[in-house]
Amino acid sequence: MELGRALDYRELAALAIHHYKEMLDPDYHHLPYFFAKIGSDESFAWHSEWDFGDAVGRFLDASILCGEIVGERLGRDAETHMKDALRWMQSESDGLFYRMSNDWDVPAGANMFDQRSVFLGLLSWLKFDKEDEAKTRIERMLQGMRSIAVEREDYICYPFETYVPGMAVPEQIYTEHGFIVEPTHYGGGVFILPLAIYYEQYGDPLAAEMLEKLTRFVVKHSRVFEADGSFWSQGRYPDDGHFHSKMGAVAGILRYATIKQDAALIAWCQKVYDWACAMGSTYGWFPEGTGLNGEEPVDERYRWLPGIIQHSETCCTTDMIHTAIYLAKNGNVACWDDADRFANTLVASQVRDVSWAREVTDKPDTPTRTYRNVPKRYMGGFTGRMNPNDFSNRGKVDTMACCCAAGGRGLYLVWDHATSLGEDRLYVNLWLTKENEHVKMEYEVPEAGVLRIQPKQAGDLYIRVPGWLSTDAITCHTPRKQRVSLAHPYLVVAGLEAGETVELAFPSELVKREEIVAGERYEGTWIGNRLFDVSPRGIMPMNKALILKS
């Protein structure tokens, strides 16, 4: 079978930035179009309530992060427009970010999920542009979020999907079935991740208090997670069982637990992660939602099929990558391989070929919909929903801005954590092609079984041996024939000078493995942790999405 060429994350990231630039609406504050249809019959994109804080915040975040991979901020002009959109949405009175008046009948208000997405954008703005304005806007938002939080016992929470100034907060925030709104989606769970990142970098005492009390709400009081780590939907809310909000919250809790070195909380995250892994695939496909597990729903409107939803959401893949990386950092080194394998779905879900899609030229744009060059503009985005063996969702290409942004953030998480620094040490955790100020690394699979590493500072090199490869099968070439030692699971080359190159050669062989995904049996074709095909093949087969053409 055709295997194509090695992955280059710079290429994938540059293509993603193209998408973030092109999918903004210049006629309405440069908001992204959240939804799009890319079809062989017609292609168009349209606005929704999620265009505001959610899409703008996450597009800004992903564009900046992908610029770090490329080594050049290709999206700066678009990022400037997105920063202006955030300025427009932030309230002068309470610091929250509001959905504003619009042509598509979205009620004005500060949506709780939106605050989390804006926070991510502000964090990347602050970290990489080092502009005081971003920190000021974060501080104002945190003060606003704390002021509207409802405090009960030893925790805080948000018992509303959308906050409107002057609204009455219900006295009873629990029903017999659970919290009054979905706790991780709106109640505060997803807000933990950006809070943890911010606290880790700046030690803000308000962030510390909110982290402690929101984490306690989710873990101890929300009733979302069962003792075994499961989060099956019980039909309590429209977003009950929603995989992204659950694992997005867990990724945040794990980041917080890592800062505190809270072993019990890390173990709790591991338990939820293990259950979540069983809901998806080894190659990064995870369902948008988990079903009723055979239980009757509380409300007939939420009668979902037992089991799990048969399509994915790219957001879920990124959440699982994030969680796997931080479990690995906390000592479960096998999770590095999980993160590496999960990245296959990011590659497969990126829109890199639109030759099959039809551009509509006989309809004018409207305030809520665009037809103009949509297939070409959409290049580099990530499909919102796909099947385990199919780029499409049963022949339909489902796309959402949240997934497009999550794809870019996922690429950055893998690329950034592929290497890490210790005292006079460079650690290689994931094998991929990467270059920054610390290292130049080239991974040549599938063309050859070669990993080439050139540290840019003197010191010791620690190369993690992936679980699929025996150390006995590796030949290591060092520049001055230095001795290579083993500190499991790392190969160690000590005393390298800056710019010296270490090269590993290893067998590069195709292996087939079967697994059950969403109740169906599939066979994957792999070299190491990279997937090249899934059979039986779907309507738009995965192999065409997984393989980069030469």
XYZ file of C-alpha atoms in Angstrom:
550
model
C 0.000 0.000 0.000
C 1.052 3.600 -0.541
C 2.443 5.099 2.676
C 3.220 8.648 1.578
C 5.830 10.601 3.518
C 6.844 11.585 7.005
C 4.714 13.964 9.031
C 5.867 17.538 9.417
C 3.882 19.394 12.053
C 5.016 22.716 10.592
C 3.093 21.928 7.431
C -0.051 20.891 9.317
C 0.129 23.977 11.561
C 0.616 26.375 8.631
C -2.438 24.897 6.954
C -4.457 25.292 10.169
C -3.456 28.972 10.384
C -4.746 29.416 6.819
C -8.125 28.216 8.045
C -8.178 30.526 11.077
C -7.381 33.514 8.850
C -9.844 32.742 6.078
C -12.936 31.762 8.085
C -13.452 35.146 9.780
C -16.381 37.381 8.751
C -15.064 40.870 7.902
C -18.625 42.219 7.907
C -19.335 41.287 11.525
C -16.417 42.041 13.854
C -14.351 39.290 12.199
C -16.210 36.578 14.096
C -15.532 33.054 12.783
C -18.300 31.096 11.079
C -18.899 28.279 13.545
C -20.636 25.806 11.209
C -19.879 24.840 7.626
C -21.028 22.310 5.095
C -18.347 21.065 2.718
C -20.137 18.982 0.110
C -19.966 17.651 -3.422
C -23.347 19.334 -4.045
C -22.686 22.689 -2.351
C -20.487 24.287 0.308
C -21.301 27.136 2.680
C -20.657 28.366 6.231
C -22.980 30.030 8.707
C -23.030 31.871 11.997
C -24.318 30.563 15.337
C -24.331 31.504 19.005
C -20.925 29.806 19.389
C -19.188 32.298 17.085
C -18.701 34.738 19.939
C -16.480 33.852 22.893
C -16.069 30.181 22.055
C -14.915 30.421 18.443
C -13.021 33.724 18.724
C -11.175 32.714 21.889
C -10.203 29.307 20.579
C -9.237 30.532 17.104
C -6.927 33.118 18.670
C -5.417 30.473 20.949
C -4.902 27.935 18.152
C -3.514 30.462 15.652
C -0.886 31.647 18.132
C 0.045 28.095 19.145
C 0.338 26.920 15.539
C 2.572 29.913 14.862
C 4.944 28.526 17.488
C 5.115 25.229 15.597
C 5.773 26.930 12.265
C 8.303 29.293 13.809
C 6.528 32.279 12.293
C 3.283 34.048 13.187
C 1.568 33.638 9.837
C -1.798 34.683 11.283
C -0.907 37.999 12.926
C -3.355 40.168 10.959
C -6.239 37.810 11.716
C -5.157 37.576 15.353
C -5.323 41.369 15.585
C -8.924 41.228 14.368
C -9.736 38.520 16.926
C -8.230 40.576 19.735
C -10.454 43.462 18.638
C -13.473 41.143 18.759
C -12.610 40.161 22.339
C -12.292 43.834 23.293
C -15.774 44.401 21.832
C -17.283 41.508 23.800
C -15.799 42.237 27.238
C -18.100 44.127 29.576
C -16.710 47.274 31.160
C -18.862 46.700 34.246
C -18.249 43.047 35.166
C -15.329 41.887 32.961
C -17.273 38.972 31.446
C -17.408 38.282 27.714
C -20.864 38.630 26.196
C -22.676 37.372 23.141
C -23.733 40.632 21.519
C -26.689 41.719 19.391
C -26.685 39.925 16.053
C -28.632 38.960 12.954
C -29.162 35.355 13.924
C -31.360 35.809 16.996
C -28.895 34.768 19.686
C -29.890 36.160 23.090
C -27.333 38.489 24.626
C -25.563 37.202 27.714
C -22.342 35.807 29.137
C -22.295 32.090 28.346
C -20.280 30.073 30.845
C -18.581 27.829 28.282
C -17.575 30.930 26.299
C -15.630 32.291 29.280
C -13.388 29.229 29.259
C -12.634 29.543 25.533
C -11.874 33.252 25.773
C -9.558 32.505 28.705
C -7.518 30.125 26.527
C -7.136 32.807 23.855
C -6.117 35.412 26.425
C -3.533 33.036 27.904
C -1.784 32.486 24.570
C -2.020 36.221 23.830
C -0.336 36.916 27.178
C 2.309 34.183 26.995
C 3.534 34.695 23.451
C 2.833 38.396 22.828
C 3.656 39.471 26.394
C 1.132 42.313 26.273
C -0.053 43.675 29.626
C -3.510 44.237 28.163
C -4.121 40.485 28.044
C -3.295 40.089 31.734
C -5.541 43.023 32.640
C -8.418 41.455 30.730
C -7.843 38.094 32.456
C -7.846 39.743 35.883
C -11.100 41.581 35.140
C -12.727 38.380 33.867
C -11.620 36.409 36.945
C -13.042 39.055 39.254
C -16.311 38.937 37.308
C -16.457 35.137 37.350
C -15.781 35.054 41.098
C -18.441 37.698 41.760
C -21.193 35.706 39.999
C -20.129 32.324 41.400
C -22.598 30.696 43.768
C -20.925 29.514 46.964
C -22.154 26.459 48.817
C -20.413 24.704 51.695
C -16.808 24.180 50.522
C -17.210 24.825 46.775
C -18.318 27.326 44.143
C -20.306 26.692 40.963
C -22.338 28.366 38.193
C -25.986 27.215 38.160
C -26.811 28.832 34.792
C -25.786 28.319 31.181
C -25.803 32.036 30.435
C -25.449 34.859 32.911
C -27.496 38.026 32.421
C -26.913 40.972 34.797
C -29.624 41.165 37.433
C -30.825 37.596 36.933
C -32.123 35.723 39.966
C -30.040 32.728 40.984
C -32.218 29.730 41.932
C -32.126 28.862 45.606
C -32.255 25.165 44.783
C -29.292 24.366 42.539
C -29.803 20.582 42.644
C -32.796 18.506 41.611
C -33.336 14.866 42.542
C -31.379 13.945 39.398
C -28.381 16.258 39.739
C -27.136 19.804 39.315
C -29.477 22.332 37.717
C -27.326 22.642 34.546
C -24.662 20.341 33.129
C -21.846 20.796 35.681
C -18.751 20.467 33.506
C -20.148 22.167 30.401
C -21.635 25.209 32.153
C -21.331 24.746 35.912
C -17.599 25.525 36.046
C -15.797 22.303 35.077
C -14.239 23.421 31.806
C -13.101 26.707 33.384
C -10.608 24.767 35.526
C -8.128 24.154 32.674
C -7.318 27.783 31.813
C -7.414 28.625 35.526
C -4.751 25.972 36.190
C -2.549 27.171 33.325
C -2.830 30.753 34.559
C -2.129 29.834 38.183
C 0.866 27.701 37.188
C 2.425 30.642 35.359
C 1.466 33.566 37.599
C 0.537 32.186 41.033
C -2.572 34.349 41.221
C -4.272 33.888 44.646
C -7.789 34.416 43.238
C -7.129 31.709 40.642
C -5.861 29.421 43.439
C -9.064 29.856 45.451
C -11.293 29.297 42.422
C -9.288 26.223 41.396
C -9.675 24.604 44.766
C -13.400 25.279 45.043
C -14.340 24.446 41.436
C -12.319 21.225 41.544
C -14.089 20.258 44.768
C -17.424 20.974 43.082
C -16.699 18.732 40.093
C -15.006 15.861 41.925
C -17.071 15.768 45.140
C -20.456 17.367 44.445
C -21.381 17.458 40.754
C -22.563 13.828 40.433
C -21.044 13.710 36.937
C -18.465 10.968 37.562
C -19.221 7.590 39.110
C -16.899 5.760 41.487
C -15.420 3.782 38.584
C -14.586 6.975 36.665
C -17.470 6.618 34.218
C -19.627 9.470 32.970
C -22.460 7.694 31.191
C -25.364 9.947 30.324
C -28.385 9.505 32.534
C -30.487 11.782 30.322
C -30.467 14.621 32.856
C -29.421 17.426 30.480
C -28.960 17.924 26.723
C -25.171 17.824 27.312
C -25.186 14.908 29.739
C -22.465 12.419 28.767
C -20.777 15.031 26.529
C -17.227 13.689 26.226
C -15.428 16.981 25.506
C -16.701 18.898 28.516
C -15.983 15.926 30.808
C -12.422 15.295 29.645
C -11.767 19.020 29.230
C -12.581 19.357 32.927
C -10.416 16.331 33.790
C -7.447 17.776 31.859
C -7.787 20.938 33.928
C -8.106 19.065 37.220
C -5.009 17.051 36.308
C -3.042 20.225 35.566
C -4.101 21.546 38.987
C -3.255 18.226 40.690
C 0.179 18.345 39.038
C 0.864 21.794 40.500
C -0.202 20.595 43.962
C 1.397 17.156 43.538
C -1.857 15.745 44.897
C -1.453 11.988 44.434
C -5.086 11.198 45.243
C -6.381 13.708 42.698
C -3.939 12.459 40.044
C -5.186 8.914 40.690
C -8.785 10.117 40.291
C -7.891 11.629 36.904
C -6.178 8.384 35.882
C -9.335 6.424 36.726
C -11.560 8.669 34.598
C -9.003 8.624 31.781
C -8.860 4.809 31.794
C -12.643 4.610 31.487
C -12.636 7.229 28.715
C -9.978 5.271 26.806
C -12.301 2.270 26.756
C -14.980 4.399 25.059
C -12.777 5.124 22.032
C -9.864 3.781 20.026
C -6.114 3.444 20.478
C -5.623 5.874 17.561
C -7.485 8.860 19.007
C -11.091 8.451 17.877
C -13.373 9.282 20.810
C -17.158 9.663 20.781
C -18.903 12.999 21.071
C -21.062 11.530 23.822
C -21.541 8.449 25.960
C -25.004 6.947 25.951
C -27.365 5.599 28.568
C -25.632 2.315 29.316
C -28.993 0.573 29.156
C -30.633 2.812 31.745
C -33.939 4.561 31.120
C -33.539 8.324 30.646
C -35.051 10.720 33.142
C -36.636 12.738 30.339
C -38.106 11.240 27.159
C -36.510 14.044 25.113
C -33.102 12.630 25.965
C -33.756 9.045 24.973
C -30.373 8.224 23.494
C -29.389 4.816 22.232
C -27.563 2.697 24.797
C -23.838 2.535 24.283
C -21.807 5.328 22.755
C -22.299 7.803 19.948
C -20.861 6.464 16.698
C -19.158 9.707 15.672
C -16.273 11.631 17.180
C -15.482 15.220 18.044
C -11.920 16.497 17.451
C -12.183 18.387 20.763
C -12.328 15.005 22.528
C -9.109 13.840 20.875
C -7.265 16.951 22.032
C -8.588 16.549 25.591
C -7.359 12.961 25.685
C -3.946 13.972 24.326
C -3.730 16.677 26.980
C -4.652 14.246 29.758
C -2.300 11.526 28.489
C 0.642 13.948 28.403
C 0.116 15.090 31.982
C -0.389 11.551 33.272
C 2.933 10.714 31.591
C 4.534 13.726 33.280
C 3.242 12.363 36.584
C 4.978 9.033 36.136
C 2.749 6.888 33.918
C 5.249 6.892 31.046
C 3.118 4.523 28.941
C 0.764 7.454 28.404
C 3.384 9.072 26.136
C 2.562 6.314 23.647
C -1.150 6.984 24.112
C -0.676 10.663 23.231
C 1.460 9.717 20.224
C -1.172 7.309 18.902
C -4.081 9.655 19.611
C -2.459 12.237 17.319
C -3.339 10.030 14.337
C -6.930 11.243 14.513
C -5.778 14.884 14.451
C -3.904 14.154 11.229
C -6.828 12.217 9.765
C -9.408 14.875 10.629
C -7.602 17.839 9.057
C -9.147 19.072 5.805
C -6.261 18.962 3.293
C -8.091 18.001 0.094
C -11.184 19.833 -1.163
C -10.933 18.864 -4.820
C -14.164 16.902 -4.423
C -16.139 19.807 -2.894
C -18.345 22.141 -4.951
C -18.029 25.901 -4.607
C -21.314 27.805 -4.872
C -21.028 30.816 -7.203
C -24.680 31.646 -7.945
C -25.798 32.706 -4.443
C -24.896 35.954 -2.666
C -23.598 36.064 0.886
C -26.076 37.081 3.585
C -25.468 38.489 7.087
C -25.612 34.949 8.485
C -24.223 32.789 5.674
C -21.270 32.809 3.271
C -20.819 30.869 0.039
C -17.684 32.643 -1.175
C -14.775 30.259 -1.841
C -15.776 28.163 1.161
C -13.938 24.910 0.216
C -10.612 26.697 -0.328
C -11.089 28.880 2.744
C -11.843 25.810 4.844
C -8.531 24.118 3.992
C -6.608 23.378 7.180
C -9.669 23.134 9.410
C -10.607 19.924 11.184
C -13.787 17.976 10.604
C -16.033 18.104 13.627
C -17.375 14.570 13.474
C -16.004 11.447 11.832
C -16.564 7.714 12.125
C -13.874 5.287 13.337
C -12.965 4.302 9.764
C -14.161 7.357 7.867
C -13.146 11.009 7.384
C -16.871 11.739 7.129
C -19.839 11.043 9.386
C -21.611 8.447 7.236
C -20.898 10.456 4.100
C -21.541 13.890 5.611
C -18.591 16.157 6.360
C -19.561 17.661 9.716
C -17.545 20.732 10.627
C -17.505 22.994 13.675
C -15.174 25.852 14.624
C -14.584 24.361 18.087
C -13.048 21.272 16.498
C -11.023 23.328 14.037
C -9.469 25.206 16.947
C -9.053 22.070 19.064
C -7.135 20.471 16.205
C -4.577 23.276 16.227
C -4.252 23.166 20.021
C -3.816 19.381 19.830
C -1.006 19.707 17.286
C 0.750 22.146 19.600
C 0.376 19.914 22.676
C 2.046 16.995 20.881
C 4.751 19.139 19.255
C 5.547 21.148 22.392
C 5.768 18.183 24.771
C 7.690 15.992 22.327
C 10.794 17.379 24.034
C 11.380 18.856 27.460
C 14.310 20.351 29.342
C 15.884 19.382 32.642
C 19.079 20.577 34.269
C 21.687 20.157 31.495
C 19.402 17.560 29.933
C 17.211 17.347 26.870
C 14.413 14.761 27.047
C 12.853 13.343 23.875
C 9.419 12.053 24.874
C 7.747 11.655 21.465
C 9.364 10.857 18.140
C 8.488 13.444 15.497
C 10.041 16.144 13.345
C 10.577 19.313 15.351
C 12.817 22.360 15.438
C 12.973 25.185 17.965
C 15.686 27.032 19.893
C 16.585 23.876 21.841
C 16.591 21.043 19.317
C 16.424 19.958 15.711
C 14.786 16.557 15.376
C 13.907 14.555 12.255
C 11.718 11.454 12.250
C 11.704 9.725 8.863
C 8.944 7.102 9.184
C 7.601 5.765 6.827
C 10.452 6.377 4.335
C 13.028 4.975 6.754
C 13.357 3.836 10.347
C 15.467 6.776 11.454
C 15.289 9.344 14.272
C 17.926 12.100 14.142
C 18.393 14.430 17.130
C 20.598 17.514 17.309
C 20.499 19.334 20.671
C 21.395 23.013 20.357
C 22.879 23.247 23.868
C 25.554 21.085 25.457
C 24.435 18.433 27.943
C 22.983 14.945 28.256
C 20.357 13.533 25.909
C 17.577 11.267 27.200
C 15.596 9.504 24.448
C 12.427 7.689 25.540
C 12.123 4.305 23.842
C 8.470 3.909 22.761
C 6.547 0.874 23.939
C 6.306 -0.631 20.463
C 10.091 -0.888 20.040
C 12.667 -3.071 21.793
C 15.943 -1.422 22.791
C 17.709 -4.434 21.261
C 16.324 -3.466 17.840
C 17.835 0.046 17.957
C 21.221 0.987 16.574
C 22.454 4.251 18.067
C 25.130 6.300 16.298
C 26.816 8.930 18.452
C 29.148 11.666 17.148
C 32.253 10.603 19.094
C 31.260 6.987 19.649
C 30.108 7.796 23.175
C 28.698 5.017 25.277
C 24.909 4.744 25.299
C 23.366 3.695 28.604
C 19.807 2.709 29.531
C 17.803 4.409 32.284
C 14.484 2.749 31.520
C 12.621 3.823 29.450
C 15.312 6.267 28.230
C 18.460 5.775 26.187
C 21.060 8.176 27.599
C 23.884 9.814 25.668
C 25.972 11.876 28.068
C 28.253 14.829 27.401
C 27.073 16.014 23.999
C 28.372 19.292 22.637
C 25.917 21.817 21.183
C 25.063 20.917 17.590
C 26.255 17.299 17.730
C 23.877 14.745 16.213
C 22.691 11.400 17.563
C 21.007 9.054 15.081
C 18.827 6.059 15.901
C 18.085 3.388 13.303
C 15.350 0.811 13.869
C 13.071 -1.576 11.948
C 10.246 0.242 10.151
C 7.713 -2.519 9.581
C 3.974 -2.555 8.922
C 1.947 -4.257 11.635
C -1.787 -4.993 11.643
C -3.809 -4.852 14.879
C -7.509 -5.426 15.543
C -9.616 -3.533 18.069
C -13.259 -2.935 18.927
C -14.367 0.691 18.517
C -17.941 1.806 19.279
C -19.026 -1.830 19.192
C -17.520 -2.624 15.770
C -14.348 -4.539 14.879
C -11.637 -2.693 12.920
C -8.121 -3.534 11.786
C -5.438 -0.846 11.793
C -2.224 -0.833 9.768
C 0.640 0.714 11.737
C 4.332 1.501 11.724
C 5.158 2.115 15.349
C 2.628 4.633 16.700
C 1.704 5.978 13.275
C -1.495 4.690 11.666
C -1.807 4.359 7.893
C -5.098 2.555 7.282
C -8.272 1.347 9.000
C -10.384 -1.439 7.559
C -13.089 -2.068 6.659
C -12.888 1.285 4.944
C -15.612 3.903 5.214
C -17.334 6.115 2.662
C -14.421 8.586 2.699
C -11.697 6.149 3.791
C -9.335 7.012 6.630
C -6.234 5.928 4.701
C -6.637 8.890 2.346
C -6.807 11.216 5.338
C -3.940 9.580 7.250
C -1.361 9.479 4.475
C 0.514 12.610 3.411
C 1.095 12.554 -0.307
C 4.648 12.859 -1.569
